[in-house]
Coordinates of C-alpha atoms and ligand atoms in Angstrom, one line a residue:
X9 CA 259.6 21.4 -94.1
X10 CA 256.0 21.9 -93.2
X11 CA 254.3 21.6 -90.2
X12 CA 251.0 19.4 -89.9
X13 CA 248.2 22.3 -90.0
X14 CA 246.9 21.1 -86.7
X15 CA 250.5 22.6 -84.8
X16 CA 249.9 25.7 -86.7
X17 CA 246.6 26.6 -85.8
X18 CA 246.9 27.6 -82.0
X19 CA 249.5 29.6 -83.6
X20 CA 247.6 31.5 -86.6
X21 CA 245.2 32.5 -83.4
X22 CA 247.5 33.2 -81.1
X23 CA 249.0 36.4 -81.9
X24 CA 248.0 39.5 -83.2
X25 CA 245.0 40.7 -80.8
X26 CA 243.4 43.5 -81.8
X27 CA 240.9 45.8 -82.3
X28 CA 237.6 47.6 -83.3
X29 CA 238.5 51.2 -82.0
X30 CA 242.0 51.3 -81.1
X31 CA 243.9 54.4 -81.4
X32 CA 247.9 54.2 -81.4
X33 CA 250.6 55.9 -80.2
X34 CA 254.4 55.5 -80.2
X35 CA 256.4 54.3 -77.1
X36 CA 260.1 55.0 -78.3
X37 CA 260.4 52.5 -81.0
X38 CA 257.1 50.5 -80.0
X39 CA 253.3 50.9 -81.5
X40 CA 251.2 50.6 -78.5
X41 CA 247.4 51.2 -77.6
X42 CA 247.2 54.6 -76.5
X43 CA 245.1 53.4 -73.5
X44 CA 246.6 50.3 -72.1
X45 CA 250.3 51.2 -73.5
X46 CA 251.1 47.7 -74.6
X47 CA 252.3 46.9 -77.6
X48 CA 250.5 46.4 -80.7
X49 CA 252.6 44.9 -83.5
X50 CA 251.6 45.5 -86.8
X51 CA 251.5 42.1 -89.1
X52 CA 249.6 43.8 -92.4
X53 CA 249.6 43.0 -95.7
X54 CA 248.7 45.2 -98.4
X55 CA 245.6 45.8 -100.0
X56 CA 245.8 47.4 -103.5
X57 CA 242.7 50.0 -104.3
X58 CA 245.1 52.5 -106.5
X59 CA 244.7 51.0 -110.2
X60 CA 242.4 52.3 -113.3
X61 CA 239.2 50.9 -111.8
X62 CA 240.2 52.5 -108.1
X63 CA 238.5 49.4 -106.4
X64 CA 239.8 47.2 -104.3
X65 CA 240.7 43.9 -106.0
X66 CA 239.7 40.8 -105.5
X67 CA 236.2 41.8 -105.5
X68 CA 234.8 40.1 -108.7
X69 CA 236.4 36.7 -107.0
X70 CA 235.0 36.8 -103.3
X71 CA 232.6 38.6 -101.3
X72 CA 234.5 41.2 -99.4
X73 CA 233.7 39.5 -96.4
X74 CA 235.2 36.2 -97.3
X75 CA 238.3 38.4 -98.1
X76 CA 238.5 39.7 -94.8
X77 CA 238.1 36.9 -93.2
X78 CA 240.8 35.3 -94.6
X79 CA 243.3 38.3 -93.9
X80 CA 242.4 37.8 -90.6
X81 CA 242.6 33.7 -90.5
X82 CA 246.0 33.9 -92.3
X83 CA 246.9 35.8 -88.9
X84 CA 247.4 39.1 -90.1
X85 CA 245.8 42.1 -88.0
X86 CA 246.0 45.0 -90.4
X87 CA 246.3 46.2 -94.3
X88 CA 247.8 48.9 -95.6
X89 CA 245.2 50.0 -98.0
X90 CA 246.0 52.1 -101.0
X91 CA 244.5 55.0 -102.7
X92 CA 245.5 57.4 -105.4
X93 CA 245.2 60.7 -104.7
X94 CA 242.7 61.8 -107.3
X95 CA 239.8 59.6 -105.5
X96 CA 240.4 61.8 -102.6
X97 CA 240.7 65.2 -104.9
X98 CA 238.7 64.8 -107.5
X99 CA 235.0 64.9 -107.1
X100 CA 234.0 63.4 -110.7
X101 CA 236.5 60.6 -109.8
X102 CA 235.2 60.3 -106.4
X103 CA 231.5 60.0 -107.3
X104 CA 231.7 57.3 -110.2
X105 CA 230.4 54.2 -109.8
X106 CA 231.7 50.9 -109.7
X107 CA 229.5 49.7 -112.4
X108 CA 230.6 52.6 -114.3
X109 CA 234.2 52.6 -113.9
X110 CA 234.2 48.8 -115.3
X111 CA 232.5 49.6 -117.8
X112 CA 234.5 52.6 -118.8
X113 CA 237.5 50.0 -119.2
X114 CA 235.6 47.6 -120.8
X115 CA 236.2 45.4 -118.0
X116 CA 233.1 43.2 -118.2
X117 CA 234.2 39.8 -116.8
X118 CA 235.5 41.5 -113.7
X119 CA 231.8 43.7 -113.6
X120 CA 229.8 40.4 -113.8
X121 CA 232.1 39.2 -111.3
X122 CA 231.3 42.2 -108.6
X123 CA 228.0 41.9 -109.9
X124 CA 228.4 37.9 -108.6
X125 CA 230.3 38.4 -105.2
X126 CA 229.4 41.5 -104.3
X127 CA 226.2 43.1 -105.9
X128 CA 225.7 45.9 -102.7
X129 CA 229.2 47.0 -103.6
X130 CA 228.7 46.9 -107.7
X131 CA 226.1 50.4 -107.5
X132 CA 228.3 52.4 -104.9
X133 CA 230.5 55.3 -105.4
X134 CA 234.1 54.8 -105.8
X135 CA 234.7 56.5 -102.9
X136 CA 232.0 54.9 -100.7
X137 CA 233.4 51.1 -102.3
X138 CA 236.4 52.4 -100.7
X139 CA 234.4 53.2 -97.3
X140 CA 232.7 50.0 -97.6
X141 CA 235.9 47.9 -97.9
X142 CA 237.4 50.0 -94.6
X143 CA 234.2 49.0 -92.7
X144 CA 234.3 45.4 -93.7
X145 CA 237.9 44.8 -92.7
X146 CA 236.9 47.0 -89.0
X147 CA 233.7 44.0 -88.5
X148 CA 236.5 41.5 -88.9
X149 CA 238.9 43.1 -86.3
X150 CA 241.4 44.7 -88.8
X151 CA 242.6 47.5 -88.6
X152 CA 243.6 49.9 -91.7
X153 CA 246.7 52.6 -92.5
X154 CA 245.5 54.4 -95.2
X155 CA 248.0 54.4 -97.6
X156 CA 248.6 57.0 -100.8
X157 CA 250.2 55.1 -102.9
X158 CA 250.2 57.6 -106.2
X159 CA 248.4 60.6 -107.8
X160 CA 246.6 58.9 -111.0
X161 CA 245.4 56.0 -110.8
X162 CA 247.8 53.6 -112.4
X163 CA 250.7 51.2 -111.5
X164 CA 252.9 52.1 -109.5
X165 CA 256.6 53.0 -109.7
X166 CA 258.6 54.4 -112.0
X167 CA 261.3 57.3 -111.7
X168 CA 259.8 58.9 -114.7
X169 CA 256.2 58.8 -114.3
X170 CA 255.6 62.0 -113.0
X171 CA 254.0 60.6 -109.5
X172 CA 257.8 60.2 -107.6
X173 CA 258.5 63.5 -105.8
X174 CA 256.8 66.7 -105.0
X175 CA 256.8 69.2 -108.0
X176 CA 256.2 66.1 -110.4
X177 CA 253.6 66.5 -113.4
X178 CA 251.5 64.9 -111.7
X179 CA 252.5 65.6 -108.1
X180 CA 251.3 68.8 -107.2
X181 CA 252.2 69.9 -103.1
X182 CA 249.1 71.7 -102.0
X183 CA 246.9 69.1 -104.0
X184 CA 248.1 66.2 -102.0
X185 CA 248.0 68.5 -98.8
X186 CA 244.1 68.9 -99.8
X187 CA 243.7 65.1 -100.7
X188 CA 245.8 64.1 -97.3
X189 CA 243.5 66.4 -94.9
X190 CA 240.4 65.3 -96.9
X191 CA 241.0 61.6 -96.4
X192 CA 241.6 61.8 -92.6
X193 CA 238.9 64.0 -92.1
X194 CA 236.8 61.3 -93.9
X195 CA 238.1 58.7 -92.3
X196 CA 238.0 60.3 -88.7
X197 CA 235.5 57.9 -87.4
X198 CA 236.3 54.7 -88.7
X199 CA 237.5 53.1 -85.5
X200 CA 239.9 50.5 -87.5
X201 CA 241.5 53.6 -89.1
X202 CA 244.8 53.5 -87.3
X203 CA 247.1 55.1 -89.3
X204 CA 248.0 57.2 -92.8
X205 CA 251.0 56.4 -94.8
X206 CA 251.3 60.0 -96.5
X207 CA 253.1 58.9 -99.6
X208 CA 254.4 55.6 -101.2
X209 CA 258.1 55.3 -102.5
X210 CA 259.3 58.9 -103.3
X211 CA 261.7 58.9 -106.1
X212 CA 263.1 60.3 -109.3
X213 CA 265.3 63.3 -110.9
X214 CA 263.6 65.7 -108.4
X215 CA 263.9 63.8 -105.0
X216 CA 265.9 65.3 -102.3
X217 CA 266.4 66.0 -97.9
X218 CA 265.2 69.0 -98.1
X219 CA 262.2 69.3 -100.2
X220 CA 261.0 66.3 -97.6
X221 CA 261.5 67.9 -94.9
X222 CA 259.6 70.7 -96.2
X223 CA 256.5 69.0 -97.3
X224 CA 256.6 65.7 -95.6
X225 CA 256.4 67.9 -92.4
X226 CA 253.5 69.7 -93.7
X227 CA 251.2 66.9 -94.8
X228 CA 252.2 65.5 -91.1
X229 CA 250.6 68.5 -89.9
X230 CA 247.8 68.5 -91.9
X231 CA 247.3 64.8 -91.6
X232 CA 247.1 65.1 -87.3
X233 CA 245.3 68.8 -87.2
X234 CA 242.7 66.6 -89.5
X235 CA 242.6 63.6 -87.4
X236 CA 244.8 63.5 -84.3
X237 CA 244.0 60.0 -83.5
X238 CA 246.4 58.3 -86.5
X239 CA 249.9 57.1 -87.1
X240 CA 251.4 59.5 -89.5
X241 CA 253.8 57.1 -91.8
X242 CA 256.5 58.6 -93.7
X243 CA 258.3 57.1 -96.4
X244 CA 262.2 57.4 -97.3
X245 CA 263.7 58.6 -100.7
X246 CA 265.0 56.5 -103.5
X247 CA 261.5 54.3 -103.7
X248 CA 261.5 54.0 -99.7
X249 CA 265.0 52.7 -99.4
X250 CA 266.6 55.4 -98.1
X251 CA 265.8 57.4 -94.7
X252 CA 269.7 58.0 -93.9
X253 CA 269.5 61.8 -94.0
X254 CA 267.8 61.1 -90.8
X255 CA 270.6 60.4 -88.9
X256 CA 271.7 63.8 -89.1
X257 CA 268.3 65.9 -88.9
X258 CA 265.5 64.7 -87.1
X259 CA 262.1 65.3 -88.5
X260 CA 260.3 68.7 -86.6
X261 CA 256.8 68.1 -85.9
X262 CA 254.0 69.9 -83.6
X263 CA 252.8 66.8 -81.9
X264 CA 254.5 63.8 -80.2
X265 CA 253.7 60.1 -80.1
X266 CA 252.2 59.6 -83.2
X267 CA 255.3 59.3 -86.0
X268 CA 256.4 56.2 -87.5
X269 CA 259.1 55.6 -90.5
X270 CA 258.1 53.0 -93.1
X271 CA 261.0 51.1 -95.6
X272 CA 260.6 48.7 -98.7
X273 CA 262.8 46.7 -99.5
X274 CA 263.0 43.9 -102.6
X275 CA 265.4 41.5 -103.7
X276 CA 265.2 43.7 -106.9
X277 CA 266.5 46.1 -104.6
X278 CA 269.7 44.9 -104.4
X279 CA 269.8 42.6 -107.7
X280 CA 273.9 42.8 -107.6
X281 CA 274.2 41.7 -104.9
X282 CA 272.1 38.6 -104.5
X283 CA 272.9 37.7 -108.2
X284 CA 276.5 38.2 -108.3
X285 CA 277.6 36.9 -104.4
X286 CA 277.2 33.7 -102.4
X287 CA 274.5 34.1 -100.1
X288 CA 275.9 34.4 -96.7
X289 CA 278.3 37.3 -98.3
X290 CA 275.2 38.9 -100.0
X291 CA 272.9 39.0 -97.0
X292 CA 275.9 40.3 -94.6
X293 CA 275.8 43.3 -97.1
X294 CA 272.1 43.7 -97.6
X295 CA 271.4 43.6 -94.1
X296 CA 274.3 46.3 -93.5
X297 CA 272.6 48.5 -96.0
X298 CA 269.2 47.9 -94.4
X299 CA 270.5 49.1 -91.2
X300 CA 272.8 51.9 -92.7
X301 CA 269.9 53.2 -94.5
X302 CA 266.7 52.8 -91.8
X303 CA 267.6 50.0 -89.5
X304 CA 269.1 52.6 -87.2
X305 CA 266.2 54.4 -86.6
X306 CA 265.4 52.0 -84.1
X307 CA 268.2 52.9 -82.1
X308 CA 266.9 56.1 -82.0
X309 CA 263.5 55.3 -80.5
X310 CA 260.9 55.7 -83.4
X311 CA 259.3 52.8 -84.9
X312 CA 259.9 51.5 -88.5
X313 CA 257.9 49.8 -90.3
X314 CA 258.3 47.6 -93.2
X315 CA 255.6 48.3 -95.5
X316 CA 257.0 46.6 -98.3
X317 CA 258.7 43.1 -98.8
X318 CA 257.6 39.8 -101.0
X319 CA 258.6 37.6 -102.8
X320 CA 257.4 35.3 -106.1
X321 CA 255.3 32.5 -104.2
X322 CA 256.0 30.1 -106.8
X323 CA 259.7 29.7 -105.3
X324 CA 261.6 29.6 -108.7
X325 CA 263.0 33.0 -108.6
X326 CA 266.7 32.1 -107.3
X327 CA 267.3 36.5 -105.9
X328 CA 263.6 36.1 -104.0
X329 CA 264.9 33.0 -102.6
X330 CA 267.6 33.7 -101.4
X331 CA 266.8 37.2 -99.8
X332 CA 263.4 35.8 -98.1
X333 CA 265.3 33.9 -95.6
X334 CA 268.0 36.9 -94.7
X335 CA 265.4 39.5 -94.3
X336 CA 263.0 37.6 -92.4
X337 CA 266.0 36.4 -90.1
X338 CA 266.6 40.4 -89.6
X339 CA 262.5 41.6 -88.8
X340 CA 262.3 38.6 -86.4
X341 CA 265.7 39.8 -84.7
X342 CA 264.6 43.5 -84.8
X343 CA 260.5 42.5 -84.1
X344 CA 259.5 44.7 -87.1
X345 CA 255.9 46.0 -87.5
X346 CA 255.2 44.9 -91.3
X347 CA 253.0 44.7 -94.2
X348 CA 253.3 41.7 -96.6
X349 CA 253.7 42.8 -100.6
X350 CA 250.5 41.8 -101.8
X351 CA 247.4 40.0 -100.7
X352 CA 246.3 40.4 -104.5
X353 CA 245.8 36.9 -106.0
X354 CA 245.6 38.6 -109.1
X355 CA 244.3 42.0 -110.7
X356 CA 241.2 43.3 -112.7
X357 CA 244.0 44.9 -115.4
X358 CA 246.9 43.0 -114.7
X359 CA 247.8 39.6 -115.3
X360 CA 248.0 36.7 -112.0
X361 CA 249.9 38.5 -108.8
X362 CA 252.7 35.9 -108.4
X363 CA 253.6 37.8 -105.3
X364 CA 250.6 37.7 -103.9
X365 CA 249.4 35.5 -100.3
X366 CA 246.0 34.5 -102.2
X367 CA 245.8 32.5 -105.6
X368 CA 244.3 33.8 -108.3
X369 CA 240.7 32.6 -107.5
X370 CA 241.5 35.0 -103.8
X371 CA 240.4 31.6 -102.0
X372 CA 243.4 29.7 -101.0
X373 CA 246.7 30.8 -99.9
X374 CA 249.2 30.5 -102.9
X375 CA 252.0 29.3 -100.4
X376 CA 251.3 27.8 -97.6
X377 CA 254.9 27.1 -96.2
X378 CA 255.3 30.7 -96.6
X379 CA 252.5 31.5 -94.3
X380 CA 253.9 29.6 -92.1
X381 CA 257.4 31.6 -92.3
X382 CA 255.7 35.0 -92.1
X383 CA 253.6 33.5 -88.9
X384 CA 256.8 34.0 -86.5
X385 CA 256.8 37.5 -87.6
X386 CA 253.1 38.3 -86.9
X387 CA 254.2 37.0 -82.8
X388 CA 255.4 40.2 -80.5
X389 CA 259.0 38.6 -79.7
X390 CA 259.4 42.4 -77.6
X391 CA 257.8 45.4 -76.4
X392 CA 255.5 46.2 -73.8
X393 CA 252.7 43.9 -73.1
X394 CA 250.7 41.7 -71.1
X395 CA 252.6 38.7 -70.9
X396 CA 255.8 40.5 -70.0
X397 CA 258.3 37.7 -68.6
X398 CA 260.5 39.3 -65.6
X399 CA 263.6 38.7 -67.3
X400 CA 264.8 39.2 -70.8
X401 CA 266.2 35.9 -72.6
X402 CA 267.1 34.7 -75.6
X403 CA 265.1 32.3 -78.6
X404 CA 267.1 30.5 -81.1
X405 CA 265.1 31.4 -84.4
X406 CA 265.4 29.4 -88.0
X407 CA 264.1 32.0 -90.8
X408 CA 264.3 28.6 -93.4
X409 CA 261.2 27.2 -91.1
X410 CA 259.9 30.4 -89.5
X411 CA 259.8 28.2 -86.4
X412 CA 262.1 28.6 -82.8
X413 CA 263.8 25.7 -80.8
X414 CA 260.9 24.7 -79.1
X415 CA 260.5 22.9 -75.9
X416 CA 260.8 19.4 -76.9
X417 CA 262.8 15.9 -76.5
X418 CA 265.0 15.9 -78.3
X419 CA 265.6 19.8 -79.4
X420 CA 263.5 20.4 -82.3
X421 CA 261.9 23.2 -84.1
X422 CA 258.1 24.3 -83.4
X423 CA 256.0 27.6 -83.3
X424 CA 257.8 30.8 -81.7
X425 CA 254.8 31.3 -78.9
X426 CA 256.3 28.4 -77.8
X427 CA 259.8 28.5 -77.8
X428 CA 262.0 27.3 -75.4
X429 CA 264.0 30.2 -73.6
X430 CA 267.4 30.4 -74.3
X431 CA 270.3 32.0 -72.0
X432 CA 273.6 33.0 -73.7
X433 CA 276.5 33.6 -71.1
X434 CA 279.3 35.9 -71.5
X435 CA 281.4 32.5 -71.9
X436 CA 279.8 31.8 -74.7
X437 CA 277.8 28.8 -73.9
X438 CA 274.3 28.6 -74.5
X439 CA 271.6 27.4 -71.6
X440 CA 268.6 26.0 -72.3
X441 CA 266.5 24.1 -69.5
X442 CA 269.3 24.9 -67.0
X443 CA 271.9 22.9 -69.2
X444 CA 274.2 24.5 -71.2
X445 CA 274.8 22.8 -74.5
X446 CA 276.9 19.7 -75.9
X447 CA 278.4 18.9 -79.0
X448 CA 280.0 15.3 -80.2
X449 CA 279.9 14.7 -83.6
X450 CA 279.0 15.3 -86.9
X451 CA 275.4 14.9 -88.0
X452 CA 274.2 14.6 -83.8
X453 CA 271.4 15.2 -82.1
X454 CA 272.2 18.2 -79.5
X455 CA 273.1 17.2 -76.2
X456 CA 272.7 18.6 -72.5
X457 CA 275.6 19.4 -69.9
X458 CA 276.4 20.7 -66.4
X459 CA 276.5 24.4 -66.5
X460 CA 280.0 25.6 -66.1
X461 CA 281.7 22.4 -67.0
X462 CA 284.6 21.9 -69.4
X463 CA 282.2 20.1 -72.2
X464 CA 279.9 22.7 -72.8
X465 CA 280.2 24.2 -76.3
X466 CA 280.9 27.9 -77.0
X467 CA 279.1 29.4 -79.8
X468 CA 280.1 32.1 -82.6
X469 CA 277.8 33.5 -84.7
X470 CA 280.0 33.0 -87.9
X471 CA 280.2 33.6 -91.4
X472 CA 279.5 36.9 -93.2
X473 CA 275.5 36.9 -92.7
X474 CA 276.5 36.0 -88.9
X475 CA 273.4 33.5 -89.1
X476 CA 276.1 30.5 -88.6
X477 CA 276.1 29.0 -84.6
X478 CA 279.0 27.8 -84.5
X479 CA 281.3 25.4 -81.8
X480 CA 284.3 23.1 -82.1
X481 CA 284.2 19.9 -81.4
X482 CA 286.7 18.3 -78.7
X483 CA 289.5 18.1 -81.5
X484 CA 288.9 21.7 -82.8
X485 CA 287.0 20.9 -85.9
X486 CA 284.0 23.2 -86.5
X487 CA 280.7 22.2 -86.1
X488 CA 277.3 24.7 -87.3
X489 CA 274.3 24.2 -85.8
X490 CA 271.5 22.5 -88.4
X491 CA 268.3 21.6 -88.8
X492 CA 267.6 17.7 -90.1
X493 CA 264.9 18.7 -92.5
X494 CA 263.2 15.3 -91.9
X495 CA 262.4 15.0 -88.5
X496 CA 262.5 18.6 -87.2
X497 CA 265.2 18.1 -85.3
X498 CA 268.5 19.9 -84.5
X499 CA 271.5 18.4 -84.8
X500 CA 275.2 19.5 -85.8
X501 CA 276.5 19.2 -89.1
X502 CA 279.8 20.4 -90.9
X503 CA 279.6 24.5 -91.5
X504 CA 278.4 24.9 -95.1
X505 CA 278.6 27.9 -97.7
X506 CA 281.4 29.6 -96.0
X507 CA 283.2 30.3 -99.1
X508 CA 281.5 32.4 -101.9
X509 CA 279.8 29.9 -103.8
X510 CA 276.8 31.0 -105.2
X511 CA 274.8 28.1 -105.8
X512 CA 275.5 26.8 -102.2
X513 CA 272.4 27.5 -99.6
X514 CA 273.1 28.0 -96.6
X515 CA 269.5 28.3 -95.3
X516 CA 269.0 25.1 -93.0
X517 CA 272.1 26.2 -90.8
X518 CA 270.6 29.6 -90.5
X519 CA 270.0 31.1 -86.6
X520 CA 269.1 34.3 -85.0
X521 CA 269.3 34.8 -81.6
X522 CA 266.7 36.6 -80.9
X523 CA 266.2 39.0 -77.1
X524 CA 262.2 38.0 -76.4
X525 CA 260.6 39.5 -73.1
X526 CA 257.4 36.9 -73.7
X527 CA 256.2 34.3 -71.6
X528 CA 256.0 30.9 -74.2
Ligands
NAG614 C1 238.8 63.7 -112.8 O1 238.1 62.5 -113.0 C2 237.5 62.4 -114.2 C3 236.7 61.2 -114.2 O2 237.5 60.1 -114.0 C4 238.5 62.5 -115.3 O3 237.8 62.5 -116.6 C5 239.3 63.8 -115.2 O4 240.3 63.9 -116.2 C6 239.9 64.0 -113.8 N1 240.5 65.3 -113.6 C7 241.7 65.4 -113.3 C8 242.2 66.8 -113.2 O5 242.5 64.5 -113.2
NAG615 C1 258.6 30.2 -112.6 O1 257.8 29.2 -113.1 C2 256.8 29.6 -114.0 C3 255.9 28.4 -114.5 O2 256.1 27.3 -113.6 C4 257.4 30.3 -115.2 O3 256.4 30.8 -116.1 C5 258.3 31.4 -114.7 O4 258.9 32.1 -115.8 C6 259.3 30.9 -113.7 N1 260.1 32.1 -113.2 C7 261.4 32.1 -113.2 C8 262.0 33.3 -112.7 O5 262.1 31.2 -113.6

């Protein structure tokens, strides 16, 4: 269901504050400001600048400034922004034009386009396109993490094309060391420049603990001695999926309060899973492998941040559908700091970005029900900040929606800056405006009680993805929270996909109850 645009506009502007000269540290498992020490949550999406033509793309369809703006309308406060190492490295590279590096693919349409849309980009440097792109998005309030997505400039990620792990044909150590310290020193006073993710998805034949240790500990050196002011972003093994050799060896740095973890994950990730279980069965083990393999990283106070996640807008591919819903359910409940796989509506030498936020004239969102799913996670549920509420409590989120149990008559679902604060008491019942709550029947509107009586419900979370709320009715049958998808409102229904059917979704009756600190 889809909220009238006018309800989701407060919210598209609410969160996400920000920036123009921010620098960023790390509070235990929080990005904050350096200065103020409240928290900034990262809501990116990324920004690909690391194929044959190194320049950003999108820029033969709209002026970069109409591009900006948009990132910045859709709610979104930052892009990750990638590069391939050569721009940085080599100086022939570097100092090509845009005019000639279409023209040296023979990519005409897309040159008359940049001509079209942005003639004082079309005659600049690769590397000062680059610049120019970083200083647009920094007029429009975003800020930037610098990511190095590969060594050549192509498509990336294969295990076998020589760009996965250090000692690769085309991954040499000391060159990326040279093209890391180069691009912070560069970038050193850009004031949107927050952060540098030092390599994308490390993989292949080669990959292993200690060879990351090694270097990945070196380019964090060289990355803060260059520029002390930015996040230094590490990647995990196995394309990103995998930072579990953590748990026994933490990484050994010089400097404090500026390291952050970054994870991928894909339904492609785990195709077995989502194709071959029902859904609540297959997100209970995803989400168990999520926090097996970087979740916990939390736990131990530094930030993670998931760089990588997306799914095909269009909706008809069944794995993306059915992971979108589990894994947002899991970066609301853990408040991730994120960045959206892709903004791209579509690419100078690839066909349309089906994945991607903008369509494939870069104008319109592709999705907009999606937007409005990936809005609740742009919104601080945590952390420190200015509108701190004295005591923690409890929001009932729907990942199906993106929306909260709102404050409304009767209980319905609305934006999560305005959800209505939940208590959940060690009996199990669940308060909300100083009633706990009722259940009758089948198909029933939610109903209030006296707190502490004999009616009011107590709630599981049930089922293997544990996003089932579940009570029993006064003769012990089961009831699962639910959302009636016409009116918004939340009612109780029978408990549905329990078993392992694999065409059954489960999404309407899916909850998290998620700890917020915020004021709504
Ligand atoms: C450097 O860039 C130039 C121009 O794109 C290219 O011809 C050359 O092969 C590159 N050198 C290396 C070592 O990649
Ligand atoms: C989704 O739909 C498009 C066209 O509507 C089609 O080309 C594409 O193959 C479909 N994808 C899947 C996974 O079915």
């Amino acid at each position: 269901m889809l909220l009238p645009l006018l309800l989701l506009l407060p919210l598209l502007t609410h969160h996400a504050k920000l920036v123009s000269g921010v620098s960023l540290s790390t509070n235990a498992r929080w990005i904050v400001d350096s200065q103020t020490g409240k928290r900034v949550k990262l809501a990116c999406v990324n920004w690909v600048s690391h194929l044959e033509p190194v320049v950003a793309e999108g820029l033969s369809k709209q002026p970069v400034d109409v591009i900006s703006m948009k990132i910045r309308s859709m709610g979104f406060n930052c892009v990750r922004f990638t590069w391939p190492l050569l721009l940085a490295t080599n100086d022939s590279l570097a100092s090509t034009t845009v005019r000639q590096s279409f023209q040296r693919l023979g990519l005409m349409d897309a040159l008359s386009g940049i001509q079209a849309n942005n003639p004082s980009i079309i005659d600049l440097t690769l590397i000062k396109a680059f610049e120019a792109v970083v200083s647009n998005l920094g007029d429009n309030n975003i800020m930037v993490i610098l990511d190095n997505h590969v060594t050549k400039p192509e498509w990336c990620c294969n295990n076998d094309d020589g760009n996965g792990f250090f000692g690769d044909q085309f991954f040499n150590p000391d060159l990326w060391i040279e093209g890391l310290t180069r691009m912070a020193t560069r970038f050193k006073d850009f004031p949107n420049v927050i952060g540098m993710s030092l390599r994308n998805e490390l993989r292949g034949p080669r990959q292993n603990p200690n060879d990351w240790y090694n270097y990945m500990q070196n380019g964090a050196e060289a990355v803060h001695s260059a520029n002390p002011k930015v996040l230094v972003i590490l990647s995990g093994l196995s394309f990103d999926t995998d930072l579990g050799f953590l748990k026994n060896k933490p990484v050994s740095l010089s400097f404090t309060g500026k390291l952050v973890f970054e994870m991928h994950r894909y339904s492609f990730t785990d195709t077995a899973i989502w194709s071959g279980n029902g859904v609540n069965e297959a997100c209970g083990r995803v989400l168990n492998l999520v926090m097996e393999s970087a979740g916990f990283l939390l736990e131990k106070g530094y930030p993670l941040f998931m760089s990588e996640f997306g799914v095909d807008m269009r909706g008809n591919n069944t794995n993306d559908d059915r992971y979108l819903n589990c894994l947002v359910g899991l970066a609301a409940e853990l408040d991730l700091d994120f960045a959206y796989w892709t903004l791209v509506g579509d690419y100078y030498t690839r066909s349309e970005e089906f994945y991607g936020i903008l369509d494939g004239d870069w104008r319109e969102p592709r999705n907009p029900g999606f937007l409005q799913k990936i809005s609740s996670l742009q919104y601080a549920f945590q952390g420190p900040g200015e509108d701190e509420y004295p005591k923690q409590h409890k929001v009932l989120f729907h990942p199906a929606t993106g929306l909260c149990v709102h404050r409304s008559q009767p209980l319905q679902l609305g934006p999560c800056s305005q959800a209505l604060p939940c208590v959940a008491l060690n009996d199990k019942t669940l308060i909300l405006r100083r009633h706990c709550l009722v259940v009758d029947d089948f198909g029933k509107r939610i109903k209030f009680g006296a707190i502490g009586r004999k009616e009011c419900a107590k709630w599981d979370m049930i089922s293997d993805s544990k996003m089932h709320l579940s009570a029993k009715l006064s003769d012990g049958t089961p009831v699962c929270l639910d959302v009636d998808s016409s009116t918004s409102t939340i009612v109780t229904n029978s408990c549905k996909c329990l078993g392992n059917d694999k065409n059954c979704d489960p999404s309407s009756q899916w909850f998290k109850v998620i700890d917020s600190t915020r004021r709504t």
